[in-house]
Amino acid sequence: MNSASVAVEPVVADPPRRPRRRPARADVLAIGAYALLGVLVCLNYWVDVQHRVSSHLPTDHSWFEWLFAHGAYSVRHLENPLFTARQNAPDGVNMMANTSLLGVTLPLAPLTLLLGPQVMYALYLGGALAATAGTSYWMLSRHLVRSRGAAFVGGAFLGFAPGIVHHANGQPNFVSNFLLPLIVVRVLRLGEPGRWWRNGIALGVLVAYQIFINEEMLLLTALACLVVVAAYTAQRRRAAWARAGNFLAAGGVGAGLALLLTAYPIWFQFNGPQSYRGLQGGVFHNWGEDLAAFVTFARDTVAGDEAVEQTIGLTEQNTWFGWPLVLVALVALVLLVRRSLAARILAVLVVVFGVAAIGPKVRFDGVETAIDGPWAYVPDDLPLVEMMMPTRLSLVVVAAVGVLLALAWDALSGGGRPPVPAPRTAPDAGAAAPPAARSRRRWLRPIGYAAITLAVLPLFPRPLPAQHVDPPPHFITASGWRPYVPAGRTLVPVPVPSNVHGLPTLRWSALTGQEFPVPGGYFIGPNERGEGVFGAPNRPTSTLIYATMDANRVPPLTGENRRQAVEDLRFWRASVVVLGANPREAVLRELMTALLGPPRRVEDVWLWDVRGLV
């Protein structure tokens, strides 16, 4: 075995500790470049950070601003962060049963209190992208490749791949992957002799922390690691058997510690107040990856545009590699797979998760075919899998492609095996390569570098699209509401926040530090059958408000409508109803006047003091 193979093959079981100098300058330059990319991606937010949100997922953006405010509120008031009554009053929201990002919002609470949730959101979003690229760079440079250039290319792709940047449009939990490379390294080192206790503890702590960032990405990582271990065992049976004892012992320690640290939060997630069992109708199971998406350029890349969404459809852009990268990746696999164990394992990952991501029906270029996909045979109510979206399995393919790019670049630089098969008369490891092989590498190297560069350059991210959002009324931000909302009562915004109409009024809560509770909201909670649904079950008055907004006219009202309005206000424990500036302001004011009587104009809002009614 030559020295090049040492850098690649043993990583799965027991990466060697090679004493070597690591130039700090290369690491600093890599991290600095990733930080600049993070700023670039969020540039449109920073232009006017107080009044801009994602134009792709504006309500998700507002939800995560609200989450940062929730973390700050929980720390400031020493309240249980696993549950909140500041939204969906009086029932509240189970934060563990939602995407709550507690592992981020709680440690960053002091900064949120200092800077505000809008600044904190934009700052964290770019930082999470850069941090993921940074830990990926560390994993690759310390455990897989010798070339810093190779590690930089792989890290950049793992942190800023099209599928990752797409989720940056309002879903920072899916770009917060900075712990995943560390978890993968720890899993692959579980078999180290004499270190099973330490490795198990490290893995347990990392897994426990990741549960409070994104459980879905943790599940995808666990599935990927399972496939990696199985593929390694199939190819290295003796080595796997020799390490099995340490692997299982360390894995047991890690699993036990993670369970110990997260037992109560996980119990709370599935059994606490406002918990639920699966999503109504298994709505996510139909979201499979379109086969044409693999070779299509994503919208938020320099080669993509918004028109692409009309060709395949408004799906999650989890792969969207573009045809040049797919071609280069296939060529790299063909050239590396025979000589590199890591490349063979990556090939298995690509096939397994690429096929699994297809969903219940095979789709091509936006058209659903009659061919069944793998998810056609997966029950909708299967535990853990019931809320998974098939297309997101392709995020494992994204990771595999990033590592493959690093391997290919490393092979070209001489850090790994040459990307072309060695001649049959190849000398031993210590001998110099024959002149023909050296000549071949000299002309192959620039071609390989150029091919990889030209394949990834079209995927360079563009600043995320953003749209202007009006600030909350001065009545809200200047605490004009305080005399009207005593402790234990709620402020009812019009419209009542929901997953459809929740953007402006949900931000009222976030940007005032959640000082007043609101009914409704943007979350997942149980319906009357205990199934998860988006938002609070509509009450008659909220349904009437939404219908009026959609029709832009007030329907005929009856005494029953007025009675239901009072009953709903009592249920919400309302003390005041507030209508601020809104495109439907006139018709909403007409509706609420017909239900509750004439309002008062207080600063820049219409206000109905309903304490006498409820």
Coordinates of C-alpha atoms in Angstrom, one line a residue, residues 112-545:
T112 CA -30.7 38.8 20.8
L113 CA -31.6 41.1 23.7
L114 CA -28.8 43.4 22.6
L115 CA -29.2 43.5 18.9
G116 CA -32.8 42.4 18.3
P117 CA -34.2 39.3 16.5
Q118 CA -33.9 40.8 13.0
V119 CA -30.2 41.5 13.3
M120 CA -29.6 38.2 15.1
Y121 CA -31.4 36.2 12.4
A122 CA -29.3 37.7 9.5
L123 CA -26.1 37.5 11.6
Y124 CA -26.7 33.9 12.5
L125 CA -27.8 32.8 9.1
G126 CA -24.6 33.8 7.4
G127 CA -22.6 32.5 10.4
A128 CA -24.2 29.1 10.3
L129 CA -23.4 28.7 6.6
A130 CA -19.8 29.7 7.2
A131 CA -19.5 27.5 10.3
T132 CA -20.8 24.4 8.5
A133 CA -18.2 25.0 5.7
G134 CA -15.6 25.5 8.4
T135 CA -16.2 22.3 10.3
S136 CA -16.4 20.4 7.0
Y137 CA -13.0 21.9 6.0
W138 CA -11.6 20.7 9.4
M139 CA -13.0 17.2 8.9
L140 CA -11.6 16.9 5.4
S141 CA -8.2 18.4 6.1
R142 CA -7.6 16.5 9.3
H143 CA -9.1 13.1 8.5
L144 CA -9.4 12.5 4.8
V145 CA -7.3 14.6 2.4
R146 CA -3.8 16.1 2.5
S147 CA -4.4 19.0 0.2
R148 CA -5.7 22.2 1.8
G149 CA -7.1 23.2 -1.6
A150 CA -9.1 19.9 -1.7
A151 CA -10.4 20.5 1.8
F152 CA -11.4 24.1 0.9
V153 CA -13.3 23.0 -2.2
G154 CA -15.1 20.2 -0.3
G155 CA -15.9 22.5 2.7
A156 CA -17.2 25.3 0.5
F157 CA -19.5 22.8 -1.3
L158 CA -20.7 21.2 2.0
G159 CA -21.5 24.6 3.5
F160 CA -22.8 26.4 0.4
A161 CA -24.2 23.8 -1.9
P162 CA -27.4 24.8 -3.8
G163 CA -29.5 22.6 -1.7
I164 CA -28.2 24.2 1.5
V165 CA -28.4 27.8 0.3
H166 CA -32.0 27.1 -0.9
H167 CA -32.9 26.3 2.7
A168 CA -31.3 29.5 3.8
N169 CA -34.5 31.1 2.4
G170 CA -36.2 31.2 5.7
Q171 CA -35.1 27.8 7.2
P172 CA -31.8 28.4 9.1
N173 CA -32.2 25.1 10.9
F174 CA -31.3 23.3 7.7
V175 CA -28.1 25.3 7.2
S176 CA -27.1 24.8 10.9
N177 CA -25.1 21.7 10.1
F178 CA -21.8 22.6 11.8
L179 CA -22.0 19.8 14.3
L180 CA -22.7 17.1 11.6
P181 CA -19.1 16.7 10.4
L182 CA -17.9 16.4 14.0
I183 CA -20.6 13.7 14.6
V184 CA -19.5 11.8 11.5
V185 CA -15.8 11.9 12.6
R186 CA -16.8 10.6 16.0
V187 CA -18.8 7.8 14.6
L188 CA -16.0 6.7 12.3
R189 CA -13.6 6.8 15.2
L190 CA -15.7 4.6 17.6
G191 CA -13.6 1.6 16.7
E192 CA -10.3 3.1 17.9
P193 CA -8.7 0.8 20.5
G194 CA -8.3 2.1 24.0
R195 CA -10.5 5.2 23.4
W196 CA -14.0 3.8 23.4
W197 CA -15.0 5.7 26.6
R198 CA -13.7 9.1 25.5
N199 CA -15.1 8.7 21.9
G200 CA -18.5 7.6 23.2
I201 CA -18.8 10.6 25.6
A202 CA -17.8 13.0 22.8
L203 CA -20.4 11.4 20.4
G204 CA -23.1 11.5 23.1
V205 CA -22.6 15.2 23.8
L206 CA -22.6 16.1 20.1
V207 CA -25.7 14.1 19.4
A208 CA -27.6 15.5 22.4
Y209 CA -26.7 19.1 21.3
Q210 CA -27.8 18.4 17.7
I211 CA -31.2 17.3 18.9
F212 CA -31.8 20.9 20.0
I213 CA -30.8 22.2 16.6
N214 CA -32.4 19.9 14.0
E215 CA -33.5 16.4 14.7
E216 CA -34.3 15.7 11.0
M217 CA -30.7 16.4 9.9
L218 CA -29.5 14.3 12.8
L219 CA -31.7 11.4 11.6
L220 CA -30.3 11.8 8.0
T221 CA -26.8 11.8 9.4
A222 CA -27.5 8.6 11.4
L223 CA -28.9 6.9 8.4
A224 CA -25.9 7.9 6.3
C225 CA -23.5 6.7 9.0
L226 CA -25.4 3.4 9.1
V227 CA -24.9 2.9 5.4
V228 CA -21.2 3.9 5.6
V229 CA -20.5 1.4 8.4
A230 CA -22.4 -1.3 6.5
A231 CA -20.5 -0.6 3.3
Y232 CA -17.2 -0.6 5.1
T233 CA -18.0 -3.9 6.9
A234 CA -18.9 -5.5 3.5
Q235 CA -15.5 -4.5 2.1
R236 CA -13.3 -4.9 5.2
R237 CA -14.8 -7.7 7.1
R238 CA -11.6 -8.6 9.1
A239 CA -10.9 -5.0 10.1
A240 CA -14.5 -4.4 11.0
W241 CA -14.6 -7.5 13.1
A242 CA -11.4 -6.5 14.9
R243 CA -12.9 -3.1 15.8
A244 CA -16.5 -4.3 16.5
G245 CA -16.0 -4.6 20.3
N246 CA -14.7 -1.1 20.7
F247 CA -17.2 0.3 18.2
L248 CA -20.2 -1.2 20.0
A249 CA -18.9 -0.2 23.5
A250 CA -18.2 3.4 22.4
G251 CA -21.5 3.5 20.6
G252 CA -23.3 2.3 23.7
V253 CA -21.7 5.0 25.8
G254 CA -22.6 7.6 23.3
A255 CA -26.3 6.5 22.9
G256 CA -26.7 6.2 26.7
L257 CA -25.3 9.6 27.4
A258 CA -27.3 11.2 24.6
L259 CA -30.5 9.6 25.9
L260 CA -29.7 10.7 29.5
L261 CA -29.1 14.3 28.4
T262 CA -32.3 14.5 26.3
A263 CA -34.7 12.1 28.0
Y264 CA -37.0 14.7 29.4
P265 CA -37.0 17.0 26.3
I266 CA -37.8 14.0 24.1
W267 CA -40.5 12.8 26.5
F268 CA -41.9 16.4 26.4
Q269 CA -41.9 16.4 22.6
F270 CA -44.1 13.3 22.3
N271 CA -46.1 13.5 25.6
G272 CA -46.0 17.1 26.8
P273 CA -48.8 19.6 26.3
Q274 CA -49.7 20.4 22.7
S275 CA -47.8 17.3 21.5
Y276 CA -49.1 15.4 18.5
R277 CA -48.7 12.1 16.6
G278 CA -47.7 12.5 13.0
L279 CA -49.0 15.0 10.5
Q280 CA -52.5 15.0 9.2
G281 CA -52.6 13.0 6.0
G282 CA -48.8 12.4 5.9
V283 CA -48.6 15.5 3.7
F284 CA -44.8 15.4 3.4
H285 CA -44.6 11.9 1.8
N286 CA -45.5 13.2 -1.7
W287 CA -42.5 15.5 -1.8
G288 CA -40.0 13.4 -3.8
E289 CA -37.0 14.6 -5.8
D290 CA -37.6 15.2 -9.5
L291 CA -35.0 13.3 -11.6
A292 CA -34.5 16.4 -13.7
A293 CA -33.6 18.4 -10.6
F294 CA -30.2 16.6 -10.4
V295 CA -29.0 18.3 -13.6
T296 CA -30.8 21.6 -13.2
F297 CA -29.2 24.8 -11.9
A298 CA -30.8 26.1 -8.7
R299 CA -32.5 29.5 -8.6
D300 CA -30.1 31.0 -6.1
T301 CA -26.9 30.3 -8.1
V302 CA -25.2 32.4 -10.7
A303 CA -26.4 30.0 -13.4
G304 CA -30.0 29.7 -12.2
D305 CA -33.0 32.0 -12.2
E306 CA -36.5 32.2 -10.9
A307 CA -37.9 30.8 -14.2
V308 CA -36.5 27.3 -13.3
E309 CA -39.1 26.9 -10.7
Q310 CA -41.8 27.0 -13.3
T311 CA -40.2 24.1 -15.2
I312 CA -40.0 21.6 -12.4
G313 CA -42.3 23.1 -9.9
L314 CA -42.2 24.8 -6.6
T315 CA -40.4 22.0 -4.8
E316 CA -37.5 22.1 -2.4
Q317 CA -34.2 22.5 -4.4
N318 CA -32.2 20.0 -2.4
T319 CA -29.9 18.7 -5.2
W320 CA -30.0 20.9 -8.3
F321 CA -26.4 20.3 -9.1
G322 CA -26.4 21.3 -12.8
W323 CA -25.3 19.0 -15.5
P324 CA -21.6 19.9 -15.4
L325 CA -21.2 18.9 -11.8
V326 CA -23.1 15.6 -12.3
L327 CA -20.8 14.8 -15.2
V328 CA -17.6 15.6 -13.3
A329 CA -18.9 13.6 -10.2
L330 CA -19.6 10.6 -12.3
V331 CA -16.2 10.7 -14.0
A332 CA -14.5 11.2 -10.6
L333 CA -16.3 8.1 -9.2
V334 CA -15.3 6.0 -12.2
L335 CA -11.7 7.0 -11.9
L336 CA -11.5 6.8 -8.1
V337 CA -13.8 4.0 -7.1
R338 CA -11.5 1.1 -8.0
R339 CA -8.6 2.4 -5.8
S340 CA -10.3 4.3 -3.1
L341 CA -12.4 2.7 -0.3
A342 CA -13.8 6.2 0.5
A343 CA -14.9 6.7 -3.1
R344 CA -16.7 3.3 -3.1
I345 CA -18.5 4.2 0.0
L346 CA -19.5 7.5 -1.4
A347 CA -20.9 5.7 -4.5
V348 CA -23.0 3.6 -2.2
L349 CA -24.3 6.7 -0.4
V350 CA -25.2 8.4 -3.7
V351 CA -27.1 5.4 -5.0
V352 CA -29.0 4.5 -1.8
F353 CA -30.0 8.0 -0.9
G354 CA -30.5 9.2 -4.5
V355 CA -33.0 6.5 -5.1
A356 CA -34.7 6.9 -1.7
A357 CA -35.2 10.6 -2.3
I358 CA -37.5 9.9 -5.3
G359 CA -40.6 9.6 -3.3
P360 CA -43.8 7.6 -3.9
K361 CA -43.9 8.3 -7.7
V362 CA -41.1 8.9 -10.1
R363 CA -41.2 12.5 -11.4
F364 CA -39.3 13.9 -14.4
D365 CA -39.2 17.5 -15.4
G366 CA -42.3 18.3 -13.3
V367 CA -44.4 15.4 -14.7
E368 CA -45.4 12.6 -12.4
T369 CA -45.0 9.2 -14.1
A370 CA -46.9 6.0 -13.4
I371 CA -43.8 4.4 -12.0
D372 CA -43.8 3.7 -8.3
G373 CA -41.0 5.1 -6.2
P374 CA -39.6 3.6 -3.1
W375 CA -41.8 5.6 -0.8
A376 CA -44.9 4.1 -2.3
Y377 CA -44.2 1.1 -0.1
V378 CA -43.5 3.1 3.1
P379 CA -46.5 3.4 5.5
D380 CA -47.5 7.0 6.3
D381 CA -47.6 6.3 10.0
L382 CA -44.2 4.7 10.4
P383 CA -42.6 6.0 13.6
L384 CA -39.8 8.6 13.0
V385 CA -40.3 8.4 9.3
E386 CA -43.8 9.7 9.3
M387 CA -42.8 13.4 9.2
M388 CA -39.8 13.0 6.8
M389 CA -39.9 14.5 3.4
P390 CA -38.4 12.1 0.8
T391 CA -36.6 14.8 -1.2
R392 CA -34.6 15.8 1.9
L393 CA -32.8 12.4 1.8
S394 CA -31.0 13.8 -1.2
L395 CA -29.1 16.1 1.2
V396 CA -27.0 13.1 2.0
V397 CA -26.2 13.0 -1.7
V398 CA -25.1 16.6 -1.4
A399 CA -22.7 15.7 1.3
A400 CA -21.4 12.7 -0.6
V401 CA -20.7 14.9 -3.7
G402 CA -18.9 17.5 -1.5
V403 CA -16.6 14.8 -0.1
L404 CA -16.1 13.4 -3.6
L405 CA -15.0 16.8 -4.9
A406 CA -12.4 16.9 -2.1
L407 CA -11.1 13.4 -2.9
A408 CA -10.9 14.2 -6.6
W409 CA -9.0 17.5 -6.0
D410 CA -6.7 15.7 -3.5
A411 CA -5.9 13.0 -6.0
L412 CA -5.0 15.6 -8.7
S413 CA -2.7 17.4 -6.2
G414 CA -0.9 14.1 -5.4
G415 CA -2.3 13.8 -1.9
G416 CA -4.3 10.7 -2.8
R417 CA -4.1 8.0 -5.4
P418 CA -3.9 9.2 -9.0
P419 CA -7.3 9.5 -10.6
V420 CA -6.3 7.2 -13.4
P421 CA -5.6 3.5 -12.9
A422 CA -1.9 2.7 -12.5
P423 CA -0.2 0.5 -15.1
R424 CA 0.0 -3.2 -14.5
T425 CA 3.7 -2.9 -14.0
A426 CA 3.4 -0.3 -11.3
P427 CA 6.3 -0.2 -8.9
D428 CA 6.1 -0.6 -5.1
A429 CA 5.0 2.2 -2.8
G430 CA 8.4 3.6 -2.3
A431 CA 9.5 3.6 -5.9
A432 CA 9.2 6.6 -8.2
A433 CA 6.4 6.6 -10.8
P434 CA 7.6 5.7 -14.3
P435 CA 8.1 8.6 -16.7
A436 CA 5.0 7.8 -18.7
A437 CA 2.8 8.0 -15.5
R438 CA 4.5 11.3 -14.5
S439 CA 3.9 12.8 -17.9
R440 CA 0.3 11.7 -17.9
R441 CA -0.3 13.3 -14.5
R442 CA 1.3 16.6 -15.7
W443 CA -1.3 17.0 -18.4
L444 CA -4.1 15.5 -16.5
R445 CA -3.8 17.7 -13.5
P446 CA -4.7 21.1 -15.1
I447 CA -7.5 19.4 -17.0
G448 CA -8.9 17.9 -13.7
Y449 CA -8.6 21.2 -11.9
A450 CA -10.3 23.0 -14.7
A451 CA -13.1 20.5 -14.9
I452 CA -13.9 20.7 -11.2
T453 CA -13.7 24.5 -11.2
L454 CA -15.9 24.9 -14.2
A455 CA -18.4 22.5 -12.7
V456 CA -18.7 24.3 -9.3
L457 CA -18.4 27.9 -10.5
P458 CA -22.0 28.0 -11.9
L459 CA -23.2 27.0 -8.4
F460 CA -21.6 30.0 -6.8
P461 CA -24.4 31.4 -4.6
R462 CA -26.2 34.7 -5.2
P463 CA -27.6 36.9 -2.4
L464 CA -30.9 35.5 -1.2
P465 CA -34.0 37.3 -2.6
A466 CA -35.6 39.6 0.0
Q467 CA -38.7 41.7 0.2
H468 CA -39.7 44.8 2.1
V469 CA -41.9 44.3 5.2
D470 CA -43.6 47.2 7.0
P471 CA -42.6 47.7 10.6
P472 CA -45.1 47.1 13.4
P473 CA -47.3 50.0 14.4
H474 CA -45.7 52.6 16.7
F475 CA -48.5 51.7 19.1
I476 CA -46.9 48.3 19.4
T477 CA -43.2 49.2 19.4
A478 CA -43.6 52.1 21.7
S479 CA -45.5 50.1 24.3
G480 CA -48.7 52.0 23.8
W481 CA -50.5 48.7 24.3
R482 CA -49.4 48.3 27.9
P483 CA -52.3 50.1 29.6
Y484 CA -54.7 47.8 27.8
V485 CA -53.1 44.4 28.3
P486 CA -52.9 43.4 32.0
A487 CA -51.1 40.2 33.1
G488 CA -52.9 37.0 32.1
R489 CA -54.7 38.7 29.1
T490 CA -53.9 38.7 25.4
L491 CA -53.6 41.2 22.6
V492 CA -55.6 40.0 19.6
P493 CA -54.1 41.3 16.3
V494 CA -56.2 41.5 13.2
P495 CA -55.8 39.3 11.3
V496 CA -55.2 36.7 13.9
P497 CA -51.7 35.1 13.1
S498 CA -51.8 31.9 11.1
N499 CA -49.6 30.0 8.7
V500 CA -51.2 31.9 5.8
H501 CA -51.9 35.4 7.3
G502 CA -49.3 35.4 10.0
L503 CA -46.4 37.5 8.7
P504 CA -47.2 41.1 9.9
T505 CA -48.9 40.4 13.2
L506 CA -46.6 37.5 14.2
R507 CA -43.7 40.0 14.0
W508 CA -45.5 42.3 16.4
S509 CA -44.8 39.7 19.1
A510 CA -41.2 39.0 18.0
L511 CA -40.1 42.6 17.8
T512 CA -41.5 43.5 21.2
G513 CA -39.7 40.7 23.0
Q514 CA -42.9 38.7 23.3
E515 CA -44.1 40.9 26.1
F516 CA -47.7 40.2 25.2
P517 CA -49.2 36.8 24.3
V518 CA -51.2 36.5 21.0
P519 CA -53.8 33.9 19.9
G520 CA -53.1 31.8 16.8
G521 CA -49.7 31.7 15.3
Y522 CA -47.3 29.8 13.0
F523 CA -46.5 26.4 14.4
I524 CA -47.5 22.7 14.3
G525 CA -49.9 21.6 17.0
P526 CA -52.6 18.9 17.5
N527 CA -56.0 18.8 16.0
E528 CA -59.0 17.2 17.8
R529 CA -57.7 13.8 16.8
G530 CA -54.2 14.4 18.1
E531 CA -52.7 14.7 14.6
G532 CA -50.3 17.5 13.8
V533 CA -51.7 20.4 11.8
F534 CA -50.2 23.8 10.8
G535 CA -51.4 26.6 13.0
A536 CA -54.2 26.7 15.6
P537 CA -57.6 25.2 14.8
N538 CA -59.6 28.0 13.4
R539 CA -62.3 29.5 15.5
P540 CA -65.4 31.1 13.9
T541 CA -64.1 34.6 14.2
S542 CA -60.6 33.9 12.8
T543 CA -62.3 32.0 9.9
L544 CA -64.5 35.0 9.3
I545 CA -61.6 37.3 9.3

